[in-house]
Coordinates of N, CA and C in Angstrom, one line a residue:
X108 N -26.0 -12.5 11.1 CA -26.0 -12.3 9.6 C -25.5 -13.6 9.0
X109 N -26.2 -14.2 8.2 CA -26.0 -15.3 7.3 C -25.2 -15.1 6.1
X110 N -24.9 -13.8 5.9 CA -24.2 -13.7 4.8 C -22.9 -13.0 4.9
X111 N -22.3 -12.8 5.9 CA -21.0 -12.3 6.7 C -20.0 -13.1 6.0
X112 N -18.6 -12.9 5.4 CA -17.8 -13.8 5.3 C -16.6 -13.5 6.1
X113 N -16.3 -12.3 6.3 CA -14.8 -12.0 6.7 C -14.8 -10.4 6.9
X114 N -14.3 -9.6 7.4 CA -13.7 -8.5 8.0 C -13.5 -7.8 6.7
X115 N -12.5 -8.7 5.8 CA -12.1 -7.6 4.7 C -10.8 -6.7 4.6
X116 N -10.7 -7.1 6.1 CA -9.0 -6.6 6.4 C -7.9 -7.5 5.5
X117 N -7.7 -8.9 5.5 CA -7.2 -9.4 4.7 C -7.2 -9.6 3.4
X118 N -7.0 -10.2 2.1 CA -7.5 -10.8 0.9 C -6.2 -11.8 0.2
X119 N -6.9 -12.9 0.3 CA -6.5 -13.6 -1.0 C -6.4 -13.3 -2.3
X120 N -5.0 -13.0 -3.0 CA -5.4 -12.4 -4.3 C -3.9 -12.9 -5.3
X121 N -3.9 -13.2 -6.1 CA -3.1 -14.2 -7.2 C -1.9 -12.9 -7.6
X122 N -0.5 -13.3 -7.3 CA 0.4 -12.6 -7.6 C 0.2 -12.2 -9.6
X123 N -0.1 -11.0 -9.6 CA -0.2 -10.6 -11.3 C 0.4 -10.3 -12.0
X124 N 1.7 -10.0 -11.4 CA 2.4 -9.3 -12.5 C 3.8 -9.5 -12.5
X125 N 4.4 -10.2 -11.1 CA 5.3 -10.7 -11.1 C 5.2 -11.5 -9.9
X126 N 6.7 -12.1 -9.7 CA 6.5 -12.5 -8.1 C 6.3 -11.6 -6.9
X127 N 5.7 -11.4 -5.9 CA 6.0 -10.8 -4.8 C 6.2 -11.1 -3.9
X128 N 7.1 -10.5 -3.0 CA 7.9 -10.9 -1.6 C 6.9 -10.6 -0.6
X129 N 7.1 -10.6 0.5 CA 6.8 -10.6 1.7 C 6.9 -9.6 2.1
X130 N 6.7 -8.3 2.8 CA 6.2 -7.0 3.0 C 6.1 -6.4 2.1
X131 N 6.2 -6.4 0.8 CA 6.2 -5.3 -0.7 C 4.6 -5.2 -0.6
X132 N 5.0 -3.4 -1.2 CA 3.4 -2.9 -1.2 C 2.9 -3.4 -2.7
X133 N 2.1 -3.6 -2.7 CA 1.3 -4.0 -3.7 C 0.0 -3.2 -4.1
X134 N -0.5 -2.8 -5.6 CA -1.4 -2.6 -5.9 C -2.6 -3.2 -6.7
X135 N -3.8 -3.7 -5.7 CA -4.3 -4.5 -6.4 C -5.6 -3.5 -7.1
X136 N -5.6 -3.5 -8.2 CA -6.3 -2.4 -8.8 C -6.4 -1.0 -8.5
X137 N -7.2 -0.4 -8.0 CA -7.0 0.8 -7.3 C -6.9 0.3 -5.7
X138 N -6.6 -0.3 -4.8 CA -6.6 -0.6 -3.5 C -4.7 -1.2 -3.6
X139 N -4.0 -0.3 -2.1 CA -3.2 -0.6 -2.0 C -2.5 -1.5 -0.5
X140 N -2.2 -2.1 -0.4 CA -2.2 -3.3 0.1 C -0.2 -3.8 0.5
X141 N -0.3 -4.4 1.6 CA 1.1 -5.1 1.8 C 0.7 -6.7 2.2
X142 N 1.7 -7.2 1.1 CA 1.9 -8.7 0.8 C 2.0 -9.4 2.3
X143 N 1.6 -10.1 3.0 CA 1.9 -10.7 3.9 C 2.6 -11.9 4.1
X144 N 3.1 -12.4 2.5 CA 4.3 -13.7 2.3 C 4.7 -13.7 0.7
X145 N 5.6 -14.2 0.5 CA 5.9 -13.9 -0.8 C 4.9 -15.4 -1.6
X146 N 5.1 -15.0 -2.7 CA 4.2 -15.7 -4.0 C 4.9 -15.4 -5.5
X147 N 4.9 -16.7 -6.0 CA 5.6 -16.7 -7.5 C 4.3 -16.3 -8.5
X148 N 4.5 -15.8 -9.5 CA 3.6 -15.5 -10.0 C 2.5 -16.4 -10.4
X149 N 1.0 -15.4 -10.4 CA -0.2 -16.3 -10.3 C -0.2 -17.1 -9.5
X150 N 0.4 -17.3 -8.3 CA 0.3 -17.9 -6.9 C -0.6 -17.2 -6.2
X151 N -0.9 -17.6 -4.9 CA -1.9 -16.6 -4.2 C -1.0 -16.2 -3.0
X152 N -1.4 -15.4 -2.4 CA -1.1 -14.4 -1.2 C -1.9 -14.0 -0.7
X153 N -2.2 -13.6 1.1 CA -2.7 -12.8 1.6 C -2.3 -11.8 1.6
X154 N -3.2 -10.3 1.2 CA -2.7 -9.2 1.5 C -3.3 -8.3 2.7
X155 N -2.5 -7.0 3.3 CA -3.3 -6.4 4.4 C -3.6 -5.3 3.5
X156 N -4.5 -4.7 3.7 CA -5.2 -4.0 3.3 C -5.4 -2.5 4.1
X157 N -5.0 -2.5 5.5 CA -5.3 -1.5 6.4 C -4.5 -2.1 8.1
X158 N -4.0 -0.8 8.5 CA -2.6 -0.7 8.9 C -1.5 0.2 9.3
X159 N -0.4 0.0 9.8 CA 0.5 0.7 9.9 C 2.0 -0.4 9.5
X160 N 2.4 0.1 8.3 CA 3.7 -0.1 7.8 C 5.0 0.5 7.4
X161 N 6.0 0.1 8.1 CA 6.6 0.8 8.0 C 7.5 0.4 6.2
X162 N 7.5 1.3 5.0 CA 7.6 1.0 3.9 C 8.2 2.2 3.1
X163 N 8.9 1.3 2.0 CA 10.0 3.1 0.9 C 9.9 3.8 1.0
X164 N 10.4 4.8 0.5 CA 9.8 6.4 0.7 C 10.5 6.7 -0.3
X165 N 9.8 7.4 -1.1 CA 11.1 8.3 -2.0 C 11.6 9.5 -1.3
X166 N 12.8 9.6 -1.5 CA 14.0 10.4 -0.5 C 13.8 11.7 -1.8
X167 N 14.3 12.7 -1.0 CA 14.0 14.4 -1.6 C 13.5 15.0 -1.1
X168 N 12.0 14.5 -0.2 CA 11.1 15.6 0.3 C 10.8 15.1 1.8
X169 N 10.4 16.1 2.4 CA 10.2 16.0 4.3 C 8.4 15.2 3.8
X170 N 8.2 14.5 4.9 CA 6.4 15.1 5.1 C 6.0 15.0 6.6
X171 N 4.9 15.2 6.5 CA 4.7 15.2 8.3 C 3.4 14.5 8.3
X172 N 3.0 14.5 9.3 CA 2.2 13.5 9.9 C 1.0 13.7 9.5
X173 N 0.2 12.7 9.7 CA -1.3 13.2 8.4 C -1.3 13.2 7.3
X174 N 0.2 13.4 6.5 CA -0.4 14.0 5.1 C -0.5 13.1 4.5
X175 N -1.0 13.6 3.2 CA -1.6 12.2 2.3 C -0.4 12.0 1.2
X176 N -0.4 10.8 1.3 CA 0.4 10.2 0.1 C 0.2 9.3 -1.5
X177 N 1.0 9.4 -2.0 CA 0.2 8.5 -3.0 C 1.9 7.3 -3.7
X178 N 1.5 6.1 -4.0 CA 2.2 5.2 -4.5 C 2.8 5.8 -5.4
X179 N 4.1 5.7 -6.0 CA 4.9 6.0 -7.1 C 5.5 4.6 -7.5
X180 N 4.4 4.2 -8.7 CA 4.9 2.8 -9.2 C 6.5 2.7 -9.9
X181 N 6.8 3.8 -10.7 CA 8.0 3.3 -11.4 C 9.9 3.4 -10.0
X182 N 9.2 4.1 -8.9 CA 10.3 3.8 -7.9 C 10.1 2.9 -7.0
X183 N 8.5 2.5 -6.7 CA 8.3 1.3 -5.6 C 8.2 2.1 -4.2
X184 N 7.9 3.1 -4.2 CA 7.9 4.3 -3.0 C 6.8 5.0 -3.1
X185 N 6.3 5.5 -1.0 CA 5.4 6.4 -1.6 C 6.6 8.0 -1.3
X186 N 5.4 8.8 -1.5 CA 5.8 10.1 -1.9 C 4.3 11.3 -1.2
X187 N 5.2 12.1 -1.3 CA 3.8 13.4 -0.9 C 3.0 13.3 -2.3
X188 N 1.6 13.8 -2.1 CA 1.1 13.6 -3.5 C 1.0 15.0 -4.0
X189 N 1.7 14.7 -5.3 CA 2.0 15.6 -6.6 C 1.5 15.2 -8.2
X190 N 2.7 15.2 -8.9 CA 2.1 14.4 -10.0 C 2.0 13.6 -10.6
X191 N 1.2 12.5 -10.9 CA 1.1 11.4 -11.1 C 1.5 11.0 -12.5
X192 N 2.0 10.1 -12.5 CA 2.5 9.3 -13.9 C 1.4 7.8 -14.0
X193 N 1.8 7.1 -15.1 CA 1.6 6.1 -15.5 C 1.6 4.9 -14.2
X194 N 0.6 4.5 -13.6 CA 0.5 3.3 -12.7 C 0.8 4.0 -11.1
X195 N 0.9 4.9 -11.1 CA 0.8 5.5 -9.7 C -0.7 6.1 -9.3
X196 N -0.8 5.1 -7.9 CA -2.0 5.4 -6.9 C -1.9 6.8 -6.3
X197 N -3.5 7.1 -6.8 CA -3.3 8.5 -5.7 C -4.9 8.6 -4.9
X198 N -5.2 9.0 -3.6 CA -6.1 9.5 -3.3 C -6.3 7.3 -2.2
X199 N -5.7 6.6 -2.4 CA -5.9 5.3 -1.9 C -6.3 5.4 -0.5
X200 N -6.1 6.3 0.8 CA -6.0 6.1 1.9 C -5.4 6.0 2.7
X201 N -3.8 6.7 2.0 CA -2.7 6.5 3.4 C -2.4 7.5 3.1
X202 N -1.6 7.6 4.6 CA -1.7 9.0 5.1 C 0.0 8.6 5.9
X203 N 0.7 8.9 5.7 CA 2.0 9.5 6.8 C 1.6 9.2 8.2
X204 N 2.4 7.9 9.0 CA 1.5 7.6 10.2 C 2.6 8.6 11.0
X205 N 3.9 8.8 10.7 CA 4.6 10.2 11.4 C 5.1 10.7 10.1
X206 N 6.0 11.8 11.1 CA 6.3 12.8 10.0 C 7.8 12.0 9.7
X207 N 8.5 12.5 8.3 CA 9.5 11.5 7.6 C 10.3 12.9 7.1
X208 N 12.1 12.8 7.1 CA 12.6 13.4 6.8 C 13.1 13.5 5.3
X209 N 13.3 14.3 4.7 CA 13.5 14.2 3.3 C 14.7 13.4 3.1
X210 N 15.5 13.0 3.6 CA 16.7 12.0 3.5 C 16.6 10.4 3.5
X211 N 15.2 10.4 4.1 CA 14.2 8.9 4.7 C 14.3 7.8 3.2
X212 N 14.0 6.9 3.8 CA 14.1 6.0 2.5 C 13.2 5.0 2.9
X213 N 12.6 4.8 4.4 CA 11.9 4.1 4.5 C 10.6 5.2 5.5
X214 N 9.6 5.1 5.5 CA 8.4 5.7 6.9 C 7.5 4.8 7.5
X215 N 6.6 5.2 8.2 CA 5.6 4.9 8.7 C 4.5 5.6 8.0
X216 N 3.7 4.4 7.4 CA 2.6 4.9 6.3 C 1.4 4.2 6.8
X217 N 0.5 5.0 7.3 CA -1.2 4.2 7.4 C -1.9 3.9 6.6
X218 N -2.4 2.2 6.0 CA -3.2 2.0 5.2 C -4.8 2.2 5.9
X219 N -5.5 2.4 4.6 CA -6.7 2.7 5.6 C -8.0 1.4 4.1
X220 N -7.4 1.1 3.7 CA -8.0 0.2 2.6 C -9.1 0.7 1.9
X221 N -9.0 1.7 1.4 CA -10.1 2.9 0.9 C -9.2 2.9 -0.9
X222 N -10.2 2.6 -1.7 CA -9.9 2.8 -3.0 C -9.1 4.3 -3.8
X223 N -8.4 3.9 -4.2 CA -7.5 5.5 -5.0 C -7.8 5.6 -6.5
X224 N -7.1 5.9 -7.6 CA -7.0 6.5 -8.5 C -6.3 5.8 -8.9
X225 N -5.9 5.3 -10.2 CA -4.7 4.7 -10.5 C -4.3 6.0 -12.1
X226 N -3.1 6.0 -12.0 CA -2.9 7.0 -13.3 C -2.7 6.4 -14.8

């Protein structure tokens, strides 16, 4: 194929909104993604796109393995998916790579680079 460029796993994409560090999950429109180096803003970065990262969690609730989660922008954590607010991803493609105890502050979350919702 002559018109192949890349896999798609990765992406170059211009820090937007602020700086970003180096493993922070990032939302780049509706697709959620972990930074693979940090970048000052409007700088570029590679991001992964699909995966297993171990990343925040908002602490309060158990989940188990499989389930689906969604980004909660105003704590920087995912969460079991409930109700969404303002700038939180839902429906993106990660899923709980194990189950996580409600005390957890960090899990194992599978990206699968599948487009979400943004609220």
């Amino acid at each position: 194929m002559k018109n192949f460029i890349q896999p798609g796993n990765v992406i170059e994409v211009p820090a937007a909104a602020a700086n970003v560090a180096a493993g922070q999950v990032v939302a780049i429109g509706s697709l959620l993604a972990v930074a693979n180096s940090g970048a000052a803003l409007g700088q570029p970065y590679n991001a992964t796109l699909s995966g297993v990262f171990e990343v925040p969690k908002v602490a309060g609730a158990a989940w188990t393995l499989g389930q689906t989660l969604m980004w909660k922008a105003a704590s920087g954590a995912f969460a079991a998916v409930g109700s969404a607010v303002s700038g939180d991803v839902t429906g993106a493609g990660v899923s709980a790579f194990a189950a996580a105890g409600s005390a957890d502050t960090k899990a194992l979350v599978r990206f699968a680079g599948i487009p979400g919702t943004v609220a």
